[in-house]
Tab-separated table of C-alpha atoms in Angstrom:
chain	number	residue	atom	x	y	z
Q	1	UNK	CA	3.367	-61.074	22.644
Q	2	UNK	CA	1.882	-61.210	19.310
Q	3	UNK	CA	3.150	-62.554	15.975
Q	4	UNK	CA	4.688	-59.272	15.240
Q	5	UNK	CA	6.853	-59.158	18.347
Q	6	UNK	CA	4.695	-56.550	20.250
Q	7	UNK	CA	2.650	-56.439	23.098
Q	8	UNK	CA	-1.196	-56.736	22.167
Q	9	UNK	CA	-1.660	-53.423	24.034
Q	10	UNK	CA	1.338	-51.436	22.416
Q	11	UNK	CA	1.016	-53.302	19.134
Q	12	UNK	CA	-2.323	-52.009	19.207
Q	13	UNK	CA	-1.445	-48.339	19.865
Q	14	UNK	CA	1.431	-48.297	17.304
Q	15	UNK	CA	-1.139	-49.997	14.720
Q	16	UNK	CA	-3.390	-46.876	15.513
Q	17	UNK	CA	-0.688	-44.677	15.336
Q	18	UNK	CA	0.272	-45.757	11.707
Q	19	UNK	CA	-3.338	-46.036	10.886
Q	20	UNK	CA	-3.647	-42.485	11.761
Q	21	UNK	CA	-0.676	-40.778	9.841
Q	22	UNK	CA	-1.536	-42.826	6.771
Q	23	UNK	CA	-5.058	-41.270	6.733
Q	24	UNK	CA	-5.714	-38.831	4.088
Q	25	UNK	CA	-7.767	-35.928	6.008
Q	26	UNK	CA	-7.635	-33.311	2.961
Q	27	UNK	CA	-9.583	-35.954	1.020
Q	28	UNK	CA	-12.239	-35.975	3.789
Q	29	UNK	CA	-12.887	-31.941	3.488
Q	30	UNK	CA	-15.849	-30.861	1.569
Q	31	UNK	CA	-15.340	-30.412	-2.295
Q	32	UNK	CA	-15.861	-26.536	-1.809
Q	33	UNK	CA	-12.940	-26.198	0.637
Q	34	UNK	CA	-10.839	-28.303	-1.703
Q	35	UNK	CA	-11.765	-25.822	-4.388
Q	36	UNK	CA	-10.814	-23.309	-2.577
Q	37	UNK	CA	-7.428	-24.375	-1.648
Q	38	UNK	CA	-6.595	-24.998	-5.557
Q	39	UNK	CA	-8.145	-21.580	-6.092
Q	40	UNK	CA	-4.577	-20.128	-4.573
Q	41	UNK	CA	-2.548	-22.264	-6.893
Q	42	UNK	CA	-1.597	-20.996	-10.371
Q	43	UNK	CA	-3.504	-22.765	-12.998
Q	44	UNK	CA	-0.918	-24.809	-14.531
Q	45	UNK	CA	-0.587	-26.526	-10.935
Q	46	UNK	CA	-4.011	-27.131	-10.605
Q	47	UNK	CA	-4.516	-30.163	-12.987
Q	48	UNK	CA	-1.491	-31.922	-11.936
Q	49	UNK	CA	-2.925	-31.614	-8.395
Q	50	UNK	CA	-6.250	-32.708	-9.057
Q	51	UNK	CA	-4.394	-36.171	-10.598
Q	52	UNK	CA	-3.458	-36.881	-6.963
Q	53	UNK	CA	-6.795	-38.352	-6.265
Q	54	UNK	CA	-9.356	-40.165	-8.131
Q	55	UNK	CA	-12.020	-37.880	-6.236
Q	56	UNK	CA	-10.333	-34.850	-7.402
Q	57	UNK	CA	-10.146	-35.714	-11.226
Q	58	UNK	CA	-12.884	-33.426	-12.084
Q	59	UNK	CA	-12.357	-30.833	-9.657
Q	60	UNK	CA	-9.948	-28.416	-11.716
Q	61	UNK	CA	-13.306	-27.565	-13.873
Q	62	UNK	CA	-15.013	-26.148	-10.944
Q	63	UNK	CA	-11.972	-23.939	-9.665
Q	64	UNK	CA	-13.094	-20.031	-10.187
Q	65	UNK	CA	-9.908	-18.106	-10.434
Q	66	UNK	CA	-7.608	-18.800	-13.338
Q	67	UNK	CA	-4.045	-17.247	-13.032
Q	68	UNK	CA	-1.892	-17.758	-16.060
Q	69	UNK	CA	1.786	-16.552	-16.222
Q	70	UNK	CA	4.179	-17.122	-18.712
Q	71	UNK	CA	7.210	-17.222	-16.466
Q	72	UNK	CA	9.644	-20.108	-17.637
Q	73	UNK	CA	7.681	-21.078	-20.599
Q	74	UNK	CA	8.455	-19.801	-24.439
Q	75	UNK	CA	6.066	-17.713	-25.682
Q	76	UNK	CA	4.352	-20.179	-28.211
Q	77	UNK	CA	4.273	-23.006	-25.797
Q	78	UNK	CA	2.709	-20.634	-23.188
Q	79	UNK	CA	0.088	-19.587	-25.918
Q	80	UNK	CA	-0.749	-23.062	-26.991
Q	81	UNK	CA	-0.985	-24.122	-23.187
Q	82	UNK	CA	-3.616	-21.447	-22.564
Q	83	UNK	CA	-5.822	-22.308	-25.822
Q	84	UNK	CA	-5.976	-25.747	-24.895
Q	85	UNK	CA	-6.402	-25.065	-21.112
Q	86	UNK	CA	-9.438	-22.792	-22.117
Q	87	UNK	CA	-10.743	-24.932	-24.515
Q	88	UNK	CA	-11.230	-27.693	-22.128
Q	89	UNK	CA	-12.601	-25.585	-19.652
Q	90	UNK	CA	-15.099	-24.601	-21.990
Q	91	UNK	CA	-16.321	-28.386	-22.637
Q	92	UNK	CA	-16.633	-29.123	-18.999
Q	93	UNK	CA	-18.874	-26.068	-18.455
Q	94	UNK	CA	-21.419	-28.499	-20.278
Q	95	UNK	CA	-21.488	-31.010	-17.816
Q	96	UNK	CA	-19.939	-29.733	-14.597
Q	97	UNK	CA	-22.767	-27.674	-12.454
Q	98	UNK	CA	-20.521	-25.473	-10.528
Q	99	UNK	CA	-18.135	-24.718	-13.259
Q	100	UNK	CA	-17.941	-21.061	-12.911
Q	101	UNK	CA	-14.965	-18.308	-13.417
Q	102	UNK	CA	-15.088	-15.221	-11.093
Q	103	UNK	CA	-11.484	-14.205	-11.507
Q	104	UNK	CA	-9.166	-14.197	-14.555
Q	105	UNK	CA	-5.610	-12.953	-14.037
Q	106	UNK	CA	-3.206	-13.024	-16.820
Q	107	UNK	CA	1.023	-12.116	-16.233
Q	108	UNK	CA	3.041	-11.902	-19.561
Q	109	UNK	CA	6.440	-10.960	-19.534
Q	110	UNK	CA	6.938	-11.170	-23.085
Q	111	UNK	CA	3.791	-10.001	-24.868
Q	112	UNK	CA	4.154	-9.521	-28.686
Q	113	UNK	CA	1.503	-7.557	-30.598
Q	114	UNK	CA	1.351	-10.207	-33.059
Q	115	UNK	CA	-0.831	-12.410	-30.458
Q	116	UNK	CA	-3.285	-9.787	-29.643
Q	117	UNK	CA	-6.074	-11.784	-31.566
Q	118	UNK	CA	-5.894	-14.582	-29.172
Q	119	UNK	CA	-5.178	-12.469	-26.070
Q	120	UNK	CA	-8.651	-10.873	-27.392
Q	121	UNK	CA	-10.314	-14.191	-27.548
Q	122	UNK	CA	-8.867	-15.339	-24.170
Q	123	UNK	CA	-10.495	-12.061	-22.457
Q	124	UNK	CA	-13.740	-12.759	-24.550
Q	125	UNK	CA	-13.929	-16.377	-22.619
Q	126	UNK	CA	-13.691	-14.914	-19.619
Q	127	UNK	CA	-16.255	-12.133	-19.910
Q	128	UNK	CA	-18.816	-14.104	-21.781
Q	129	UNK	CA	-18.474	-16.459	-18.534
Q	130	UNK	CA	-19.631	-13.558	-16.417
Q	131	UNK	CA	-16.354	-13.217	-14.636
Q	132	UNK	CA	-16.244	-10.326	-11.921
Q	133	UNK	CA	-12.632	-9.773	-11.736
Q	134	UNK	CA	-9.728	-9.139	-14.692
Q	135	UNK	CA	-6.143	-8.527	-13.577
Q	136	UNK	CA	-3.969	-8.044	-16.854
Q	137	UNK	CA	-0.403	-7.205	-16.703
Q	138	UNK	CA	1.439	-7.140	-19.873
Q	139	UNK	CA	5.358	-6.101	-20.777
Q	140	UNK	CA	5.842	-6.068	-24.507
Q	141	UNK	CA	8.664	-7.269	-26.378
Q	142	UNK	CA	8.368	-5.601	-29.665
Q	143	UNK	CA	7.880	-2.318	-31.265
Q	144	UNK	CA	4.341	-2.417	-32.059
Q	145	UNK	CA	3.058	-0.607	-29.324
Q	146	UNK	CA	0.671	-1.348	-26.352
Q	147	UNK	CA	-2.167	-3.999	-26.386
Q	148	UNK	CA	-5.605	-2.685	-26.434
Q	149	UNK	CA	-8.407	-4.623	-24.606
Q	150	UNK	CA	-11.535	-5.427	-26.588
Q	151	UNK	CA	-14.805	-3.654	-26.403
Q	152	UNK	CA	-16.540	-6.414	-24.868
Q	153	UNK	CA	-14.209	-6.234	-21.936
Q	154	UNK	CA	-15.391	-2.382	-20.867
Q	155	UNK	CA	-18.716	-3.546	-21.552
Q	156	UNK	CA	-19.541	-6.251	-18.946
Q	157	UNK	CA	-21.929	-5.825	-16.522
Q	158	UNK	CA	-20.799	-8.388	-14.333
Q	159	UNK	CA	-17.000	-7.042	-14.163
Q	160	UNK	CA	-16.617	-5.835	-10.364
Q	161	UNK	CA	-12.644	-5.362	-10.281
Q	162	UNK	CA	-10.383	-4.223	-13.263
Q	163	UNK	CA	-6.188	-4.264	-12.929
Q	164	UNK	CA	-4.555	-3.516	-16.119
Q	165	UNK	CA	-1.054	-2.947	-16.652
Q	166	UNK	CA	0.997	-2.230	-19.670
Q	167	UNK	CA	-1.704	-1.237	-22.330
Q	168	UNK	CA	-3.664	1.547	-24.202
Q	169	UNK	CA	-6.794	2.904	-23.560
Q	170	UNK	CA	-8.773	4.440	-26.280
Q	171	UNK	CA	-11.998	6.397	-26.518
Q	172	UNK	CA	-12.788	4.606	-29.992
Q	173	UNK	CA	-15.997	2.876	-28.410
Q	174	UNK	CA	-18.189	3.863	-25.237
Q	175	UNK	CA	-17.173	2.399	-21.804
Q	176	UNK	CA	-20.585	0.757	-19.704
Q	177	UNK	CA	-19.033	-1.099	-16.692
Q	178	UNK	CA	-22.246	-0.424	-14.137
Q	179	UNK	CA	-21.003	-2.963	-11.497
Q	180	UNK	CA	-17.461	-1.898	-11.366
Q	181	UNK	CA	-16.000	-0.595	-7.951
Q	182	UNK	CA	-12.467	-1.004	-8.374
Q	183	UNK	CA	-10.400	0.390	-11.269
Q	184	UNK	CA	-6.246	0.112	-11.022
Q	185	UNK	CA	-3.915	1.386	-13.936
Q	186	UNK	CA	-0.405	0.629	-14.108
Q	187	UNK	CA	1.857	2.449	-17.063
Q	188	UNK	CA	-1.084	2.589	-18.825
Q	189	UNK	CA	-1.019	4.950	-22.153
Q	190	UNK	CA	-3.636	6.996	-22.686
Q	191	UNK	CA	-4.125	7.644	-26.506
Q	192	UNK	CA	-6.637	10.463	-26.874
Q	193	UNK	CA	-7.319	13.320	-24.744
Q	194	UNK	CA	-9.995	12.855	-21.889
Q	195	UNK	CA	-9.884	9.143	-22.223
Q	196	UNK	CA	-9.773	8.339	-18.470
Q	197	UNK	CA	-12.440	10.859	-18.102
Q	198	UNK	CA	-14.666	9.156	-20.459
Q	199	UNK	CA	-13.771	5.790	-18.915
Q	200	UNK	CA	-14.689	6.956	-15.397
Q	201	UNK	CA	-18.099	8.313	-17.069
Q	202	UNK	CA	-19.147	4.779	-17.935
Q	203	UNK	CA	-18.724	3.430	-14.217
Q	204	UNK	CA	-21.229	4.823	-12.259
Q	205	UNK	CA	-20.490	2.409	-8.969
Q	206	UNK	CA	-16.714	3.036	-8.666
Q	207	UNK	CA	-15.560	3.272	-5.309
Q	208	UNK	CA	-11.657	2.829	-5.873
Q	209	UNK	CA	-9.283	4.372	-8.564
Q	210	UNK	CA	-5.605	3.937	-8.375
Q	211	UNK	CA	-3.442	5.656	-11.251
Q	212	UNK	CA	0.122	4.585	-11.123
Q	213	UNK	CA	2.890	5.930	-13.515
Q	214	UNK	CA	0.522	6.481	-16.370
Q	215	UNK	CA	1.025	8.451	-19.436
Q	216	UNK	CA	-0.685	11.520	-19.138
Q	217	UNK	CA	1.015	13.920	-21.339
Q	218	UNK	CA	-1.756	13.992	-23.938
Q	219	UNK	CA	-4.388	14.768	-21.710
Q	220	UNK	CA	-3.527	18.341	-21.421
Q	221	UNK	CA	-2.505	20.628	-18.709
Q	222	UNK	CA	-5.033	19.623	-16.155
Q	223	UNK	CA	-5.820	15.845	-15.394
Q	224	UNK	CA	-9.471	16.205	-14.753
Q	225	UNK	CA	-11.271	13.422	-12.526
Q	226	UNK	CA	-15.115	13.236	-12.371
Q	227	UNK	CA	-16.951	10.539	-10.252
Q	228	UNK	CA	-20.125	10.856	-8.252
Q	229	UNK	CA	-19.411	7.216	-6.673
Q	230	UNK	CA	-15.858	7.406	-6.130
Q	231	UNK	CA	-14.606	7.043	-2.516
Q	232	UNK	CA	-11.067	6.256	-2.574
Q	233	UNK	CA	-8.184	7.700	-5.367
Q	234	UNK	CA	-4.523	7.199	-5.227
Q	235	UNK	CA	-2.057	8.767	-7.953
Q	236	UNK	CA	1.264	7.896	-7.927
Q	237	UNK	CA	4.189	8.281	-10.224
Q	238	UNK	CA	7.632	6.054	-10.044
Q	239	UNK	CA	9.449	7.996	-12.097
Q	240	UNK	CA	9.145	11.650	-12.702
Q	241	UNK	CA	11.586	11.805	-15.932
Q	242	UNK	CA	9.374	9.546	-17.881
Q	243	UNK	CA	5.771	10.720	-16.675
Q	244	UNK	CA	4.100	14.056	-16.617
Q	245	UNK	CA	3.083	15.318	-13.396
Q	246	UNK	CA	0.096	17.234	-13.883
Q	247	UNK	CA	-2.242	19.448	-11.605
Q	248	UNK	CA	-5.655	17.688	-10.748
Q	249	UNK	CA	-9.223	18.837	-10.873
Q	250	UNK	CA	-11.034	16.163	-8.982
Q	251	UNK	CA	-14.904	16.515	-9.008
Q	252	UNK	CA	-16.216	13.613	-6.361
Q	253	UNK	CA	-18.427	14.753	-3.832
Q	254	UNK	CA	-18.448	11.125	-1.828
Q	255	UNK	CA	-14.362	10.913	-1.849
Q	256	UNK	CA	-13.227	10.135	1.233
Q	257	UNK	CA	-9.890	9.162	0.934
Q	258	UNK	CA	-7.111	10.784	-1.530
Q	259	UNK	CA	-3.537	9.950	-1.814
Q	260	UNK	CA	-1.396	12.242	-4.253
Q	261	UNK	CA	2.328	11.927	-4.848
Q	262	UNK	CA	4.037	14.960	-5.971
Q	263	UNK	CA	0.845	17.148	-5.987
Q	264	UNK	CA	0.971	20.575	-7.675
Q	265	UNK	CA	-1.216	23.191	-5.403
Q	266	UNK	CA	-1.050	26.301	-7.663
Q	267	UNK	CA	-3.292	25.183	-10.260
Q	268	UNK	CA	-5.157	21.827	-8.503
Q	269	UNK	CA	-8.652	22.211	-7.306
Q	270	UNK	CA	-10.446	20.190	-4.737
Q	271	UNK	CA	-12.854	22.398	-3.836
Q	272	UNK	CA	-15.717	20.032	-4.588
Q	273	UNK	CA	-14.358	17.289	-2.364
Q	274	UNK	CA	-15.721	18.116	0.833
Q	275	UNK	CA	-16.119	14.807	2.185
Q	276	UNK	CA	-12.372	13.756	2.639
Q	277	UNK	CA	-11.800	12.306	5.832
Q	278	UNK	CA	-8.061	10.936	4.671
Q	279	UNK	CA	-5.625	13.183	2.841
Q	280	UNK	CA	-1.984	11.847	2.194
Q	281	UNK	CA	0.388	13.874	0.419
Q	282	UNK	CA	3.806	12.718	-0.890
Q	283	UNK	CA	6.142	15.395	-2.211
Q	284	UNK	CA	8.911	12.990	-3.068
Q	285	UNK	CA	10.752	13.699	-6.504
Q	286	UNK	CA	9.450	16.978	-6.811
Q	287	UNK	CA	12.688	19.481	-7.011
Q	288	UNK	CA	13.567	21.366	-3.989
Q	289	UNK	CA	12.389	24.546	-4.106
Q	290	UNK	CA	11.228	27.227	-1.406
Q	291	UNK	CA	7.076	27.148	-1.482
Q	292	UNK	CA	4.200	29.483	0.053
Q	293	UNK	CA	2.821	27.249	2.520
Q	294	UNK	CA	-0.576	29.213	2.219
Q	295	UNK	CA	-1.702	27.046	-0.302
Q	296	UNK	CA	-0.899	24.132	1.718
Q	297	UNK	CA	-2.534	25.131	4.998
Q	298	UNK	CA	-5.709	26.566	2.893
Q	299	UNK	CA	-5.981	22.949	1.517
Q	300	UNK	CA	-5.810	21.851	4.946
Q	301	UNK	CA	-8.387	23.934	6.497
Q	302	UNK	CA	-10.937	24.040	3.683
Q	303	UNK	CA	-11.387	19.931	4.311
Q	304	UNK	CA	-14.337	19.878	6.685
Q	305	UNK	CA	-14.633	16.202	7.555
Q	306	UNK	CA	-10.897	15.681	7.759
Q	307	UNK	CA	-9.718	13.180	10.209
Q	308	UNK	CA	-6.482	12.196	9.148
Q	309	UNK	CA	-3.780	14.200	7.246
Q	310	UNK	CA	-0.277	12.585	6.480
Q	311	UNK	CA	2.489	14.698	4.746
Q	312	UNK	CA	5.465	12.927	3.398
Q	313	UNK	CA	8.522	14.497	2.295
Q	314	UNK	CA	7.231	17.880	2.903
Q	315	UNK	CA	10.887	19.099	3.994
Q	316	UNK	CA	11.430	19.065	-0.003
Q	317	UNK	CA	9.219	22.086	-0.528
Q	318	UNK	CA	11.492	23.939	1.745
Q	319	UNK	CA	8.715	24.717	4.323
Q	320	UNK	CA	10.267	26.359	7.315
Q	321	UNK	CA	6.769	26.622	8.909
Q	322	UNK	CA	3.380	24.745	8.308
Q	323	UNK	CA	0.379	25.848	10.404
Q	324	UNK	CA	-2.228	23.208	10.893
Q	325	UNK	CA	-5.601	24.339	11.069
Q	326	UNK	CA	-8.667	21.927	10.905
Q	327	UNK	CA	-11.970	21.501	13.057
Q	328	UNK	CA	-12.159	17.756	12.957
Q	329	UNK	CA	-8.676	16.425	12.500
Q	330	UNK	CA	-7.409	13.799	14.773
Q	331	UNK	CA	-4.339	12.282	13.486
Q	332	UNK	CA	-1.398	14.263	12.031
Q	333	UNK	CA	1.527	12.242	10.276
Q	334	UNK	CA	4.567	13.704	8.871
Q	335	UNK	CA	7.244	11.506	7.288
Q	336	UNK	CA	10.645	12.779	6.075
Q	337	UNK	CA	12.347	9.665	4.965
Q	338	UNK	CA	14.789	10.984	2.856
Q	339	UNK	CA	17.546	12.504	4.459
Q	340	UNK	CA	20.148	15.020	2.972
Q	341	UNK	CA	22.735	17.210	4.561
Q	342	UNK	CA	21.089	20.586	3.746
Q	343	UNK	CA	18.030	19.529	5.691
Q	344	UNK	CA	16.872	22.534	7.593
Q	345	UNK	CA	14.641	22.972	10.671
Q	346	UNK	CA	11.073	22.598	10.581
Q	347	UNK	CA	8.266	23.911	12.682
Q	348	UNK	CA	5.052	22.646	12.793
Q	349	UNK	CA	2.514	24.902	14.517
Q	350	UNK	CA	-0.950	23.524	15.616
Q	351	UNK	CA	-2.863	26.282	15.682
Q	352	UNK	CA	-6.522	25.194	15.862
Q	353	UNK	CA	-7.279	21.270	15.958
Q	354	UNK	CA	-9.318	20.773	19.084
Q	355	UNK	CA	-10.236	16.998	17.884
Q	356	UNK	CA	-6.118	16.212	17.508
Q	357	UNK	CA	-5.353	13.260	19.610
Q	358	UNK	CA	-2.438	11.582	18.000
Q	359	UNK	CA	0.800	12.828	16.208
Q	360	UNK	CA	3.433	10.848	14.416
Q	361	UNK	CA	7.030	12.140	13.275
Q	362	UNK	CA	9.396	10.256	11.117
Q	363	UNK	CA	12.725	12.298	10.229
Q	364	UNK	CA	15.701	13.734	11.251
Q	365	UNK	CA	16.046	15.921	14.725
Q	366	UNK	CA	15.467	19.517	12.514
Q	367	UNK	CA	12.221	19.498	13.689
Q	368	UNK	CA	9.775	21.268	16.532
Q	369	UNK	CA	6.151	21.007	17.257
Q	370	UNK	CA	4.072	23.485	19.175
Q	371	UNK	CA	0.274	23.816	20.103
Q	372	UNK	CA	-1.531	25.857	22.209
Q	373	UNK	CA	-4.397	23.241	22.881
Q	374	UNK	CA	-4.171	21.436	26.394
Q	375	UNK	CA	-5.427	18.225	24.626
Q	376	UNK	CA	-3.183	14.988	25.525
Q	377	UNK	CA	-1.642	13.846	22.346
Q	378	UNK	CA	-0.352	10.384	21.507
Q	379	UNK	CA	3.242	11.072	19.873
Q	380	UNK	CA	5.299	8.804	18.088
Q	381	UNK	CA	8.895	9.939	17.128
Q	382	UNK	CA	10.925	7.734	14.568
Q	383	UNK	CA	14.686	9.082	14.501
Q	384	UNK	CA	16.141	8.482	11.111
Q	385	UNK	CA	19.835	7.248	11.659
Q	386	UNK	CA	21.970	10.156	10.696
Q	387	UNK	CA	25.652	9.759	12.328
Q	388	UNK	CA	28.175	7.075	12.953
Q	389	UNK	CA	29.446	8.569	15.652
Q	390	UNK	CA	27.145	10.298	18.268
Q	391	UNK	CA	29.072	13.051	19.905
Q	392	UNK	CA	28.365	15.716	22.057
Q	393	UNK	CA	27.040	17.827	19.195
Q	394	UNK	CA	24.776	15.194	18.655
Q	395	UNK	CA	23.135	14.942	22.077
Q	396	UNK	CA	23.157	18.670	21.970
Q	397	UNK	CA	20.945	18.489	19.147
Q	398	UNK	CA	18.813	15.626	20.533
Q	399	UNK	CA	18.110	17.516	23.907
Q	400	UNK	CA	17.033	20.659	21.956
Q	401	UNK	CA	14.911	18.250	19.728
Q	402	UNK	CA	12.941	16.802	22.554
Q	403	UNK	CA	12.606	19.964	24.343
Q	404	UNK	CA	11.034	21.283	21.022
Q	405	UNK	CA	8.218	18.993	21.234
Q	406	UNK	CA	6.201	21.627	22.829
Q	407	UNK	CA	2.883	19.821	23.310
Q	408	UNK	CA	0.695	18.054	26.049
Q	409	UNK	CA	1.684	14.541	25.964
Q	410	UNK	CA	-0.021	11.374	27.037
Q	411	UNK	CA	2.098	8.733	25.798
Q	412	UNK	CA	5.661	9.337	24.202
Q	413	UNK	CA	7.219	6.497	21.705
Q	414	UNK	CA	10.919	6.931	20.623
Q	415	UNK	CA	11.797	4.658	17.757
Q	416	UNK	CA	15.512	4.969	17.252
Q	417	UNK	CA	18.069	2.770	15.676
Q	418	UNK	CA	20.206	1.329	18.724
Q	419	UNK	CA	20.011	2.401	22.432
Q	420	UNK	CA	23.579	4.633	21.177
Q	421	UNK	CA	21.366	7.209	19.644
Q	422	UNK	CA	19.971	8.286	23.165
Q	423	UNK	CA	22.685	7.287	26.007
Q	424	UNK	CA	24.790	10.375	26.593
Q	425	UNK	CA	28.414	9.922	27.357
Q	426	UNK	CA	28.748	10.151	31.202
Q	427	UNK	CA	31.036	13.359	30.876
Q	428	UNK	CA	28.563	14.983	28.739
Q	429	UNK	CA	25.714	14.278	31.253
Q	430	UNK	CA	27.643	15.710	34.310
Q	431	UNK	CA	27.910	18.931	32.222
Q	432	UNK	CA	24.400	19.119	31.729
Q	433	UNK	CA	21.281	19.796	33.469
Q	434	UNK	CA	18.246	17.693	32.956
Q	435	UNK	CA	15.716	18.516	30.092
Q	436	UNK	CA	13.473	18.515	32.833
Q	437	UNK	CA	10.682	17.086	30.361
Q	438	UNK	CA	7.159	16.672	31.879
Q	439	UNK	CA	6.376	13.185	29.960
Q	440	UNK	CA	4.264	10.743	32.047
Q	441	UNK	CA	4.287	7.949	30.012
Q	442	UNK	CA	7.153	6.862	27.793
Q	443	UNK	CA	7.888	3.539	25.537
Q	444	UNK	CA	11.218	3.341	23.559
Q	445	UNK	CA	11.579	0.860	20.457
Q	446	UNK	CA	14.896	0.307	19.460
Q	447	UNK	CA	15.986	-1.814	16.198
Q	448	UNK	CA	18.574	-3.226	17.614
Q	449	UNK	CA	18.938	-4.838	21.040
Q	450	UNK	CA	20.260	-2.565	23.753
Q	451	UNK	CA	23.844	-3.380	24.642
Q	452	UNK	CA	23.562	-1.627	28.098
Q	453	UNK	CA	19.759	-1.492	29.341
Q	454	UNK	CA	20.586	-0.270	32.578
Q	455	UNK	CA	22.230	2.798	31.310
Q	456	UNK	CA	19.652	3.093	28.843
Q	457	UNK	CA	16.778	3.150	31.707
Q	458	UNK	CA	18.921	5.966	33.719
Q	459	UNK	CA	19.003	8.176	30.532
Q	460	UNK	CA	15.197	8.065	29.968
Q	461	UNK	CA	14.712	8.847	33.805
Q	462	UNK	CA	17.244	11.842	33.328
Q	463	UNK	CA	15.433	13.243	30.807
Q	464	UNK	CA	12.361	13.297	32.339
Q	465	UNK	CA	12.109	12.964	35.990
Q	466	UNK	CA	8.262	12.634	36.150
Q	467	UNK	CA	7.786	9.531	34.399
Q	468	UNK	CA	5.421	7.186	35.591
Q	469	UNK	CA	5.511	4.145	33.215
Q	470	UNK	CA	8.286	3.315	30.826
Q	471	UNK	CA	8.853	0.546	28.852
Q	472	UNK	CA	11.653	-0.582	26.501
Q	473	UNK	CA	10.855	-2.832	23.199
Q	474	UNK	CA	7.782	-4.086	25.121
Q	475	UNK	CA	9.441	-4.843	28.420
Q	476	UNK	CA	7.816	-2.903	31.322
Q	477	UNK	CA	10.000	-1.236	33.604
Q	478	UNK	CA	8.081	0.525	35.879
């Protein structure tokens, strides 16, 4: 034994292990990686973290992303902190070579209009340092109105991403954002007519536009959006009571993906958007009404490059029959997530879609689909829970639902809450003939672990005697 009472060989191993455990492996990383790790922390946490090591002492000057939030701060203390931090950061740029700012993110739950001048100063600092991203989220606490971003911000030649929440856009000065790729506006108030249209004209490189719950009342009868460069656009409303839903006129010849919430077909115009490949329409929040399906069918059939179509909550329009016709369509998705007692049967007729290979349905079982095409489809059916008691009436409806899936299926996936949705009562099973479905490949997914997996297997085989493969929750049965 040595002087520590440990055999030399064992003691050597113990010392090596202790030494390895005490090593500071993070400090051995390159400066660039450490700075990258620090960029994920809120800015007030970066400086204290850098004090943990002498080597890190000045690294906070090099963190390119600033994230400032007034959570857990008093308003005055927060403003004083940001003023002081940015002043120190400005001084550091004179002696730190790589002290650049690429992202400026500010979240305030307690904004007061009396502080607008100081907020202007912060944004000016960011823009003058060629920031590429600005994320500004404001919740005002007084009745002074919304904050209006300074002219310097909307004339930045370096800005690539601009996300604004809770402020005003004016047209009192021109917009020149030549490098802007992404524009996201949420709870933004447009003070003057054509404010958003003028904004888009000043963004010649814009590719992605998101409008969420913006106040469009003063714009007019139609929301007009023009852009040559735009490829993705999403318009949504969180509260239809507070925000006016307008028909839209989109002039974007390069638009590839369009997501609309509460679309109004009668006076909307997408005739120039011939490049759309992915279209998603969400009817959530519209009043229940009888609708002529021809306008929807016309829109679908007149998008020559359409490959992916998603219709959400289309049952709100009370469309008993929807005819789908599109020569390039490859994927069709119907998602009726809102269950109501007066839900009626919906029938989807695929008239002409020679490229269609995938179909997904989410909703109740008052649904049918049919097609004359011989294409093999991969089908996924997510059956929403509707009953506490799965009795004979339920299973009769379920069997009718399965029989009404009148297509040539490749792989069918059934997603249900539990095995109780599918397992038929033995008495009922003896009284009925097998549905004689011609499915070859079936996959079943249950949110709850099956209580009687063997019974579930028997029912699935009974449903389709021609099954060649069967899996339950990823487990291959055969």
